[in-house]
Short mmCIF file of C-alpha atoms and ligand atoms in Angstrom, two decimals:
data_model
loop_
_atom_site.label_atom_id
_atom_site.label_comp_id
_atom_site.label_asym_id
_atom_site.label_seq_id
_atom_site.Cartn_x
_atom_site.Cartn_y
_atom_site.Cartn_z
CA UNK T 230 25.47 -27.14 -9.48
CA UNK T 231 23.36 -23.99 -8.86
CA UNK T 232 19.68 -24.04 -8.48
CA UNK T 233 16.71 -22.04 -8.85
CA UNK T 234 14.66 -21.67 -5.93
CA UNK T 235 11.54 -23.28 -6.58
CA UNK T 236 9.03 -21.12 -5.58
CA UNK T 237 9.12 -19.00 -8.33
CA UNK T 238 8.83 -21.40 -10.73
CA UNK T 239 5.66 -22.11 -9.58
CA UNK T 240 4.40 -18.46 -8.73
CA UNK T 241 2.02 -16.86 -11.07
CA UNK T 242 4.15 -15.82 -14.33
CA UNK T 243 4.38 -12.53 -14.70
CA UNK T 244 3.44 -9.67 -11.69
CA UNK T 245 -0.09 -8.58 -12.21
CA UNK T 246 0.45 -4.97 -12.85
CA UNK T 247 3.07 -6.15 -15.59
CA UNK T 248 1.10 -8.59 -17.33
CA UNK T 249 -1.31 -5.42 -17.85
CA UNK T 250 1.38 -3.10 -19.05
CA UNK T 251 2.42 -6.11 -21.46
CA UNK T 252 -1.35 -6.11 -22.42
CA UNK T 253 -1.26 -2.48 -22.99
CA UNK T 254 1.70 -2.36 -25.05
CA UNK T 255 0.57 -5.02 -27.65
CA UNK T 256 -2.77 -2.97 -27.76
CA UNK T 257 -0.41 0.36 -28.46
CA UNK T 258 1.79 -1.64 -31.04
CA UNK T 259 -1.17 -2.78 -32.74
CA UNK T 260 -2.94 0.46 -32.68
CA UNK T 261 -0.24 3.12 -33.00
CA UNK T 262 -2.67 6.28 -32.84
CA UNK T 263 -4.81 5.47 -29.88
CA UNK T 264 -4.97 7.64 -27.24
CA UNK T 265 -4.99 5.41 -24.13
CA UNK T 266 -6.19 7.17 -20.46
CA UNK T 267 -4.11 4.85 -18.06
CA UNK T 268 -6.57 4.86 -14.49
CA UNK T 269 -5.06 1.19 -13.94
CA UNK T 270 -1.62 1.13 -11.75
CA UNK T 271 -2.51 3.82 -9.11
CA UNK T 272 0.64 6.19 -10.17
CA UNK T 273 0.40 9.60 -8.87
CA UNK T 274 -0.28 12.07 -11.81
CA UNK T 275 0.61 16.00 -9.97
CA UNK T 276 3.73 17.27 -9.32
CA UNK T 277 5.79 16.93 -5.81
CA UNK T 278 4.33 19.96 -3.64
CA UNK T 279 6.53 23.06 -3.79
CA UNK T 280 8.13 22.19 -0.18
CA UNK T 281 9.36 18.95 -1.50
CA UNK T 282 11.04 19.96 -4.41
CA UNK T 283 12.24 23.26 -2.23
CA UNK T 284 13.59 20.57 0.42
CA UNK T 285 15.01 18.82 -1.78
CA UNK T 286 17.55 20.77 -3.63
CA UNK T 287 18.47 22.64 -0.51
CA UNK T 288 19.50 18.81 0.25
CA UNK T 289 21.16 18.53 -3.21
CA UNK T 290 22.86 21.48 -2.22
CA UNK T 291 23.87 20.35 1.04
CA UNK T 292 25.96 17.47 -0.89
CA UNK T 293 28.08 19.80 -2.78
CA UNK T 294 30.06 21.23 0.17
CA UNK T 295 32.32 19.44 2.41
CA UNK T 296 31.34 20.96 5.47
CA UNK T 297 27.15 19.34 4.60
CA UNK T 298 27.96 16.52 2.48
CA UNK T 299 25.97 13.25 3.31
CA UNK T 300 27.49 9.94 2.53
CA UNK T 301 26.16 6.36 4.10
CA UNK T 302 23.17 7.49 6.26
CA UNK T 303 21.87 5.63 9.41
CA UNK T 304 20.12 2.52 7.90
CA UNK T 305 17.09 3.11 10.34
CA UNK T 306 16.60 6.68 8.61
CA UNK T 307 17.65 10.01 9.97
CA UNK T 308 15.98 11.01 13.30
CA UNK T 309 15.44 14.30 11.73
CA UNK T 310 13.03 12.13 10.09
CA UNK T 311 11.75 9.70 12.22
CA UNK T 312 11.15 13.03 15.08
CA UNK T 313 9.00 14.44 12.23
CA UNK T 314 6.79 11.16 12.02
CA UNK T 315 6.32 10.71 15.70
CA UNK T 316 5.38 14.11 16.15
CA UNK T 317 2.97 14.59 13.65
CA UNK T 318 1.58 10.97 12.48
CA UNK T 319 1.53 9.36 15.81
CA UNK T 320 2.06 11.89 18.83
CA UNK T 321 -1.35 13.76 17.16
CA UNK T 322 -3.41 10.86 17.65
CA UNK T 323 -2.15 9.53 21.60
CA UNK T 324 0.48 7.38 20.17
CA UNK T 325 3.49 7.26 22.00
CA UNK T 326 6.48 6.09 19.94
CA UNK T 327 10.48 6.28 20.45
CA UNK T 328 13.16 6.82 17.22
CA UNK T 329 14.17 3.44 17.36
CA UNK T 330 10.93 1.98 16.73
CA UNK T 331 10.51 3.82 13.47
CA UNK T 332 12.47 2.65 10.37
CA UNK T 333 12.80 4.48 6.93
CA UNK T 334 12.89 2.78 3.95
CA UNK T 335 12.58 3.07 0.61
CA UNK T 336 8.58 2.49 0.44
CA UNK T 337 5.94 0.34 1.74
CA UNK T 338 6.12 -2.10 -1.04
CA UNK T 339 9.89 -3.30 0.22
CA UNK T 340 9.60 -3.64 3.39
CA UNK T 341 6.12 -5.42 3.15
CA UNK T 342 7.93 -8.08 1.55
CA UNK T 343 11.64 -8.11 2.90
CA UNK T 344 9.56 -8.48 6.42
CA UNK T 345 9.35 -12.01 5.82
CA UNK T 346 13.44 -12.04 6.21
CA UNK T 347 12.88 -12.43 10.15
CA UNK T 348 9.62 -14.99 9.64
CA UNK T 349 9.76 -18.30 9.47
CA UNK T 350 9.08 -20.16 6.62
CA UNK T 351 6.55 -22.66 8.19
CA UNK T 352 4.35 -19.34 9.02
CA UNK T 353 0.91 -19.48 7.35
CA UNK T 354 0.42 -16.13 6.15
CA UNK T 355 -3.08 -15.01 5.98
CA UNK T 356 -4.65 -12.29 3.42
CA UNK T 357 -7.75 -10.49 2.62
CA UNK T 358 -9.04 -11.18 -1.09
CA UNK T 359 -8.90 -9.48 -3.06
CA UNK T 360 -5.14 -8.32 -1.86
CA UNK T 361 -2.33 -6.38 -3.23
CA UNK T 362 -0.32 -9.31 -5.36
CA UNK T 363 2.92 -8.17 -2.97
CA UNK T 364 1.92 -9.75 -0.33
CA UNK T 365 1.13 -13.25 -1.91
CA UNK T 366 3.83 -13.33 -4.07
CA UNK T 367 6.66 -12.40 -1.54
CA UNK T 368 5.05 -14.88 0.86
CA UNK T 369 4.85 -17.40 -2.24
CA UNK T 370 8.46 -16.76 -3.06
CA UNK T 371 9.45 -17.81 -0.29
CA UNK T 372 7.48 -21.33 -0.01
CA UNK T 373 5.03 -20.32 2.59
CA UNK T 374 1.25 -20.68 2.54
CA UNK T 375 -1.02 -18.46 2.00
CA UNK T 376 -4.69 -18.95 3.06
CA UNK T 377 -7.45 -16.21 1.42
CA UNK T 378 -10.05 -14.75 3.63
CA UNK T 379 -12.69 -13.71 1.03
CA UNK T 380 -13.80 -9.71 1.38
CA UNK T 381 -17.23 -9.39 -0.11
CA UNK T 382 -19.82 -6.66 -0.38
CA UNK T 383 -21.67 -8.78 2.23
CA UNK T 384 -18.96 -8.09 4.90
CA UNK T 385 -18.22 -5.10 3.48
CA UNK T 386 -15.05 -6.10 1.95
CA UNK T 387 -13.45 -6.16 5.94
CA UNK T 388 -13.21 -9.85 5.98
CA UNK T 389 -14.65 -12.07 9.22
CA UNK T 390 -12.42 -13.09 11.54
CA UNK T 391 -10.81 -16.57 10.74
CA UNK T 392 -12.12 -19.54 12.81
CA UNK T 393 -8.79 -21.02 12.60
CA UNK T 394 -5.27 -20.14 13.81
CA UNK T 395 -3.23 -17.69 10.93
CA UNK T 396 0.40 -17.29 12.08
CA UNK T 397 0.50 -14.06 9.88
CA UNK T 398 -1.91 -11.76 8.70
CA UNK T 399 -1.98 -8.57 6.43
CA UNK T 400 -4.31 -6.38 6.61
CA UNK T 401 -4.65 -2.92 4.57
CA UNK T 402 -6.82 0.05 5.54
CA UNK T 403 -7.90 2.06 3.59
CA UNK T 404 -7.71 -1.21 1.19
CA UNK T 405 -6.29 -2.21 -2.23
CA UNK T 406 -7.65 -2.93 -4.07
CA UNK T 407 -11.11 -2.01 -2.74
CA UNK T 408 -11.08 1.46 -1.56
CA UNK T 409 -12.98 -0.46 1.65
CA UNK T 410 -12.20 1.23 5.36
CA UNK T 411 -12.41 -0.64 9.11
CA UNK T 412 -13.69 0.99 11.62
CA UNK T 413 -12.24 1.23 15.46
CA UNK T 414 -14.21 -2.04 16.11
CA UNK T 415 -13.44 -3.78 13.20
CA UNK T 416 -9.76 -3.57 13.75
CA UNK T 417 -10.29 -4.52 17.66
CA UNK T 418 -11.54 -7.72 16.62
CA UNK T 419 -8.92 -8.40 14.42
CA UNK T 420 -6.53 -7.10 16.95
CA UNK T 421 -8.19 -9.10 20.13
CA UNK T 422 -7.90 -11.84 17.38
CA UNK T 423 -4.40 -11.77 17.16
CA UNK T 424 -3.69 -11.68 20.63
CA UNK T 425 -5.80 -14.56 21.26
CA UNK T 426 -4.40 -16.79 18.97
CA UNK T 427 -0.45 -15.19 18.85
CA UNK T 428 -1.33 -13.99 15.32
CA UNK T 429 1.58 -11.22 13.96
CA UNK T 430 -0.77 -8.57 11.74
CA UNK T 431 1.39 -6.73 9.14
CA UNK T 432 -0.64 -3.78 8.75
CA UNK T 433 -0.28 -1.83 5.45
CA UNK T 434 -1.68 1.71 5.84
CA UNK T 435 -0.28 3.13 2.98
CA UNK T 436 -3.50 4.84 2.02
CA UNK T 437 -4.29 6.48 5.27
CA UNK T 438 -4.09 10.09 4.48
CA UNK T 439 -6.89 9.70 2.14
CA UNK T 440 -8.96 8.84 5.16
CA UNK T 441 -11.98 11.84 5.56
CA UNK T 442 -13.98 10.20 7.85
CA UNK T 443 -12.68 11.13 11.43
CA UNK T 444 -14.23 8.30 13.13
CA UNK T 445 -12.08 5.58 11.22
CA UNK T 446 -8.77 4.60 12.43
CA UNK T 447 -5.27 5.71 11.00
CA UNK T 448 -2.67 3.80 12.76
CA UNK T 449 -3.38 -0.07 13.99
CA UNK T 450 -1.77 1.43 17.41
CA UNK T 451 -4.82 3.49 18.05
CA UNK T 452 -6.33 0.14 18.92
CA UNK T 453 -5.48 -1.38 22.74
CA UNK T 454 -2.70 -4.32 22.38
CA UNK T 455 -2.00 -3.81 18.98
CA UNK T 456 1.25 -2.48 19.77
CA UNK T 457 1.66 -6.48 21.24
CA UNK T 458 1.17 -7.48 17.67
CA UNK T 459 1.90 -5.29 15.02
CA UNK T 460 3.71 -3.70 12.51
CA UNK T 461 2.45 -0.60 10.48
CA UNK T 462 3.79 -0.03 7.61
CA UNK T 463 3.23 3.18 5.65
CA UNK T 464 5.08 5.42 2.54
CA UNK T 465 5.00 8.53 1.46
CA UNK T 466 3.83 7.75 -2.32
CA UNK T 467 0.38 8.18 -2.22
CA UNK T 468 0.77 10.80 1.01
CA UNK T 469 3.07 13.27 -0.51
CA UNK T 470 3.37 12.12 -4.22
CA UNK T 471 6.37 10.08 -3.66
CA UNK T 472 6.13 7.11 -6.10
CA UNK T 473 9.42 7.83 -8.46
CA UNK T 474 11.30 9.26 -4.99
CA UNK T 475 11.14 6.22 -2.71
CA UNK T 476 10.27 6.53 1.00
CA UNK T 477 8.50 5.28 3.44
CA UNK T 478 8.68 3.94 6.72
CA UNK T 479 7.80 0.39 8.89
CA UNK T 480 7.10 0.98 12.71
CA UNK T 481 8.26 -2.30 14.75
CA UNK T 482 6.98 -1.27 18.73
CA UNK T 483 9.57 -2.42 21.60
CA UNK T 484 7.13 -4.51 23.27
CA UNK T 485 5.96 -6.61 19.94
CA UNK T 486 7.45 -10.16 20.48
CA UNK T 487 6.74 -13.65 19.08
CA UNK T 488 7.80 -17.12 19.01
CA UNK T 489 11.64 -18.76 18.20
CA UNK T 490 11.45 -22.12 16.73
CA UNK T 491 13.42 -23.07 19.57
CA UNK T 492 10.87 -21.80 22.10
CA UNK T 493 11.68 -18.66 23.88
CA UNK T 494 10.04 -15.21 22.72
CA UNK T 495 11.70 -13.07 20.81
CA UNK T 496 11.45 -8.98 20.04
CA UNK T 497 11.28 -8.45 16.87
CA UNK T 498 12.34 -4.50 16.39
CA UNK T 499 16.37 -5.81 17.16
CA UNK T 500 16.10 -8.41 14.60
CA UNK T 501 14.81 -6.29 11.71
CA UNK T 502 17.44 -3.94 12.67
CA UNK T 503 20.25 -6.51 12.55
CA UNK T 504 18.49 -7.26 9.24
CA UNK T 505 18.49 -4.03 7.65
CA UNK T 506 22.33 -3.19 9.13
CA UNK T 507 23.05 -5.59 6.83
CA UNK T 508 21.31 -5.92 3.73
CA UNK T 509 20.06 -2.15 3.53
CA UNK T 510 22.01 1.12 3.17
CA UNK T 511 18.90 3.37 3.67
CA UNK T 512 16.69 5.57 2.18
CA UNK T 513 18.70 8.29 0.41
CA UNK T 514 19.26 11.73 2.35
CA UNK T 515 17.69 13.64 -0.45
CA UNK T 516 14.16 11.75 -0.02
CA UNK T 517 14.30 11.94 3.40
CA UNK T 518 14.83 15.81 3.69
CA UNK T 519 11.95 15.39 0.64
CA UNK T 520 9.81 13.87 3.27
CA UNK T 521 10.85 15.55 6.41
CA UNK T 522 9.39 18.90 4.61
CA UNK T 523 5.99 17.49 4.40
CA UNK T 524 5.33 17.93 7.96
CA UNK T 525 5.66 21.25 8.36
CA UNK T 526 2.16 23.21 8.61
CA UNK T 527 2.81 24.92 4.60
CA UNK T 528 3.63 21.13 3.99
CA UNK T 529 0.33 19.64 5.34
CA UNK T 530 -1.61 22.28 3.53
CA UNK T 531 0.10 21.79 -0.10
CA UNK T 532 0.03 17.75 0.35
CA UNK T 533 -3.86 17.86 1.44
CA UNK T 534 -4.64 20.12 -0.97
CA UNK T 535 -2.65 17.50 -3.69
CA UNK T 536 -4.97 14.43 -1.92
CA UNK T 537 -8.09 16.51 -2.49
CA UNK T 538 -7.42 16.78 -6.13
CA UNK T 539 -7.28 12.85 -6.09
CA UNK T 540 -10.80 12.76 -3.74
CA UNK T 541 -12.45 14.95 -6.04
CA UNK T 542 -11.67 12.49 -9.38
CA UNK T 543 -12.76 9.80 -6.85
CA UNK T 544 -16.15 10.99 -6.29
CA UNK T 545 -16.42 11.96 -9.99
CA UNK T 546 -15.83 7.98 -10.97
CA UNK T 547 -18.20 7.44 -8.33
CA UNK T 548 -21.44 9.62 -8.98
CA UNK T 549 -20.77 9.16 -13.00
CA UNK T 550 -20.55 5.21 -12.90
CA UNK T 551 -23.49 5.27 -10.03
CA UNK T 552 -25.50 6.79 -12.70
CA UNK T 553 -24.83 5.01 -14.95
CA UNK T 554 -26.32 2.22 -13.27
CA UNK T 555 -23.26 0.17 -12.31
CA UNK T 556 -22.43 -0.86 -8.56
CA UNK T 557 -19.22 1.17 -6.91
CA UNK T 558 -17.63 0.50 -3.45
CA UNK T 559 -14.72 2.95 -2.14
CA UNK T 560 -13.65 6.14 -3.39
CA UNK T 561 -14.67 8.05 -0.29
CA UNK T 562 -11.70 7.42 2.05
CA UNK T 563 -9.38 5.90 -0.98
CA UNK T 564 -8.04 6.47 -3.81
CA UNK T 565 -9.53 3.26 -5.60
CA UNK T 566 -12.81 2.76 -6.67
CA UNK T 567 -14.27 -1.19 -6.78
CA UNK T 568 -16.60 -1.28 -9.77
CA UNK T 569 -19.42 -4.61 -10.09
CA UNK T 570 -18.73 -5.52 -13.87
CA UNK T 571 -21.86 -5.81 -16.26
CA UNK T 572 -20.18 -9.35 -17.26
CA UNK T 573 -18.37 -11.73 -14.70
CA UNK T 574 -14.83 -11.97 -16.20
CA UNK T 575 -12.99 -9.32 -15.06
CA UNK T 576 -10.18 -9.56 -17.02
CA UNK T 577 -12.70 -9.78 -20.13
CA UNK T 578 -14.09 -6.27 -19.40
CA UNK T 579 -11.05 -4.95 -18.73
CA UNK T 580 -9.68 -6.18 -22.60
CA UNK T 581 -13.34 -4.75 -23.14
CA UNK T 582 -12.44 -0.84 -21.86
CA UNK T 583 -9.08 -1.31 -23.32
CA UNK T 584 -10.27 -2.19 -26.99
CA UNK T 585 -13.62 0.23 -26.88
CA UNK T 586 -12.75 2.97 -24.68
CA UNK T 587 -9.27 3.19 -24.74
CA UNK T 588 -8.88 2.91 -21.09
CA UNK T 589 -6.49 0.78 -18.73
CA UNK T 590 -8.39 0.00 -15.72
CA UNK T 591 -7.39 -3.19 -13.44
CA UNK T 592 -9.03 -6.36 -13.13
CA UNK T 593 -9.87 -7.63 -10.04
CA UNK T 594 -9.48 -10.99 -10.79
CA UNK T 595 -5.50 -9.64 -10.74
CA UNK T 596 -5.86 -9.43 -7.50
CA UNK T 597 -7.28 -12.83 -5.94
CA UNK T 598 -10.15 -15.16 -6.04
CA UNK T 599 -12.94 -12.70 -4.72
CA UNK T 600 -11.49 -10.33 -7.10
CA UNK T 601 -13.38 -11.82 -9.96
CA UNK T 602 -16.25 -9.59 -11.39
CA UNK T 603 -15.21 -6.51 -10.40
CA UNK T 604 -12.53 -3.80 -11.98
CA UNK T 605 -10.58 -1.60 -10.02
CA UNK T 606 -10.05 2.37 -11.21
CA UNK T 607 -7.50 4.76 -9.16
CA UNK T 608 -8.37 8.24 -8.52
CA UNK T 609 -4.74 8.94 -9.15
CA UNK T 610 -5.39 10.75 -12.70
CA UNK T 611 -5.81 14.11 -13.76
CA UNK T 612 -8.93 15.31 -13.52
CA UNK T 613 -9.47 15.96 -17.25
CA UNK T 614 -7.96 12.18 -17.91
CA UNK T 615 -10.31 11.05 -15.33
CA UNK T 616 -13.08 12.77 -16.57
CA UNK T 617 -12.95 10.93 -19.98
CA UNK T 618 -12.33 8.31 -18.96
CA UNK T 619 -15.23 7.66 -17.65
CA UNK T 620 -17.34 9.11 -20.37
CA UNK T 621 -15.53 7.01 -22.42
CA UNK T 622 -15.82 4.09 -20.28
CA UNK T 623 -19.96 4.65 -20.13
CA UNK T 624 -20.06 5.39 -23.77
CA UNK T 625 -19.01 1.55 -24.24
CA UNK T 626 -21.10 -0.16 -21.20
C1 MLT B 156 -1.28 -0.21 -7.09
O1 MLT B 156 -1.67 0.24 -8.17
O2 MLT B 156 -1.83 -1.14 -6.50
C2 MLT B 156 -0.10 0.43 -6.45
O3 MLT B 156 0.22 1.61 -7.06
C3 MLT B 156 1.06 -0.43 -6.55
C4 MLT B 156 2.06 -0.08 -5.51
O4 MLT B 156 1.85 0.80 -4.67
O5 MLT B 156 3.07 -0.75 -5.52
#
């Protein structure tokens, strides 16, 4: 007889930002001629940059010879690749890495969940709330507990450091849902934290190129020891526009070890290679010559001009909804913007905006426990979408 695991019986039905598409679409079926503005998943809205797509058919190209055909590629990612990253996310800012500690994948969200291949079960997993739903729901799926550290406007949504032991903890800076940063000491103390107590910290900075101020951290290895403790994972979605391409990348240092069952310490960067030999083909060599081309200094000036665009509609949410008398957190070195709601129930206001103004925003309460009472909005619009949205949105308040 075959059976279900568990776990996902018991795991919340339906994955938050598809219970809100399922919303949307009865609201569409019902009301065939509205014209909804969509600032709810945070989907890039502007085209690849011109290197990309230029990268990327040269790569296309390359396939359709013999002599520069690409079939299986290295499962870790090409090192024409992973030299790029180094060089230019890590090297820049006094981070020494080597190849092998950098593996591409197929985006942040994967590997931020397949990571828990190599943990044991027994881990408790700690996460900041309100968290992206990944993170709970992989851990969930897999029968481990998960223990919410609440992220308030009091602590300015950075969480305080646990009193008690947390096998595993994610954090994510620049945060989603929040838009909230950490500065250099803030991450210390979670770092000092986790080598004090043997915690692992899965660090998510997915959103780090939105990052304007210089004085916050990009990299969790900018901090002393973290390199002991963590693993970065970043993507090239929200970076270079790469949400319907796929790629990303997880750094695992050499030196990062933790605990067998059995007793002895173990390094963890052979293990999630042995684990993505085998159940991962790798990124394909078309995205990866996509993302390779980013890098270059024409590349870094068309991407940052792209994350600009997405800055600018995040201080335009900002200002408008400040003026309009509402409370707003983030935006400044994010692409989300944390919004108070007039009424408690999140996911009321958000059926609210979707009924009144016509706009998909996302709940907070989607996102954990200290989610509730505040929306979220992404930057990741057009500017004209964005634009009335929010007059819409403060045309109905
Ligand atoms: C979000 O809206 O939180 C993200 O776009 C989802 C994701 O990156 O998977």
């Amino acid at each position: 007889m075959a059976y279900i695991n568990d776990n996902f019986t018991k795991i919340q039905h339906r994955y938050l930002f598809a219970e809100i598409a399922k919303r949307v679409a009865a609201y569409k079926e019902a009301n065939p001629a509205a014209k909804i503005i969509s600032l709810g998943i945070g989907d890039v809205t502007q085209p690849l940059a011109q290197v990309v797509t230029n990268a990327m058919h040269k790569a296309v190209d390359d396939c359709a010879s013999v002599s520069s055909f690409h079939g299986y590629g290295p499962e870790q990612g090409y090192d024409f690749l992973r030299e790029k990253i180094i060089a230019n996310d890590y090297a820049k800012r006094g981070i020494t890495l080597s190849t092998d500690e950098v593996f591409i994948s197929d985006g942040a969200k994967s590997d931020l969940g397949n990571i828990g291949d190599i943990l044991s079960v027994n881990n408790t997993i700690g996460v900041t709330d309100p968290v992206y739903p990944v993170y709970v729901d992989t851990n969930s799926m897999a029968g481990r507990q998960i223990r919410y550290i609440p992220c308030t406007a009091e602590n300015g949504f950075t969480g305080d450091i646990p009193s008690e032991k947390i096998d595993v903890m994610y954090l994510c800076f620049p945060n989603n849902p929040t838009g909230a940063v950490i500065t250099r000491q803030g991450l210390k103390q979670w770092v000092d934290y986790a080598l004090k107590n043997d915690t692992l910290i899965l660090y998510d900075s997915a959103y780090e190129a939105f990052i304007t101020d210089p004085a916050i951290p990009h990299s969790i290895y900018e901090i002393d020891g973290a390199k002991e403790c963590a693993i970065e994972f970043r993507s090239f979605s929200k970076t270079a526009g790469f949400t319907g391409i796929r790629c990303g990348y997880t750094v695992i240092p050499n030196e990062l070890n933790i605990q067998s069952e059995s007793g002895n310490r173990v390094a963890l960067n052979p293990v999630w290679n042995r684990r993505q030999c085998s159940k991962f083909n790798g990124a394909s060599y078309i995205s990866q010559r996509g993302a390779e081309s980013i890098f270059s200094p024409e590349g870094q000036q068309q991407i940052h001009s792209i994350i600009r665009y997405y800055l600018t509609n995040a201080g335009i949410i900002r200002q408008s909804l400040q003026k309009s008398g509402l409370t707003v957190f983030g935006g400044e070195n994010a692409p989300y913007i944390w919004v108070k709601t007039p009424e408690h129930d999140s996911w009321k206001f958000f059926d609210h905006l979707l009924h009144h103004a016509q706009v998909v925003v996302t709940p907070g309460a989607g996102f954990g426990p200290s989610g509730e009472g505040y929306i979220r909005i992404t930057a990741f619009g057009t500017k004209e979408s964005t634009k009335e949205a929010i007059e819409r949105i403060e045309g109905c308040l």
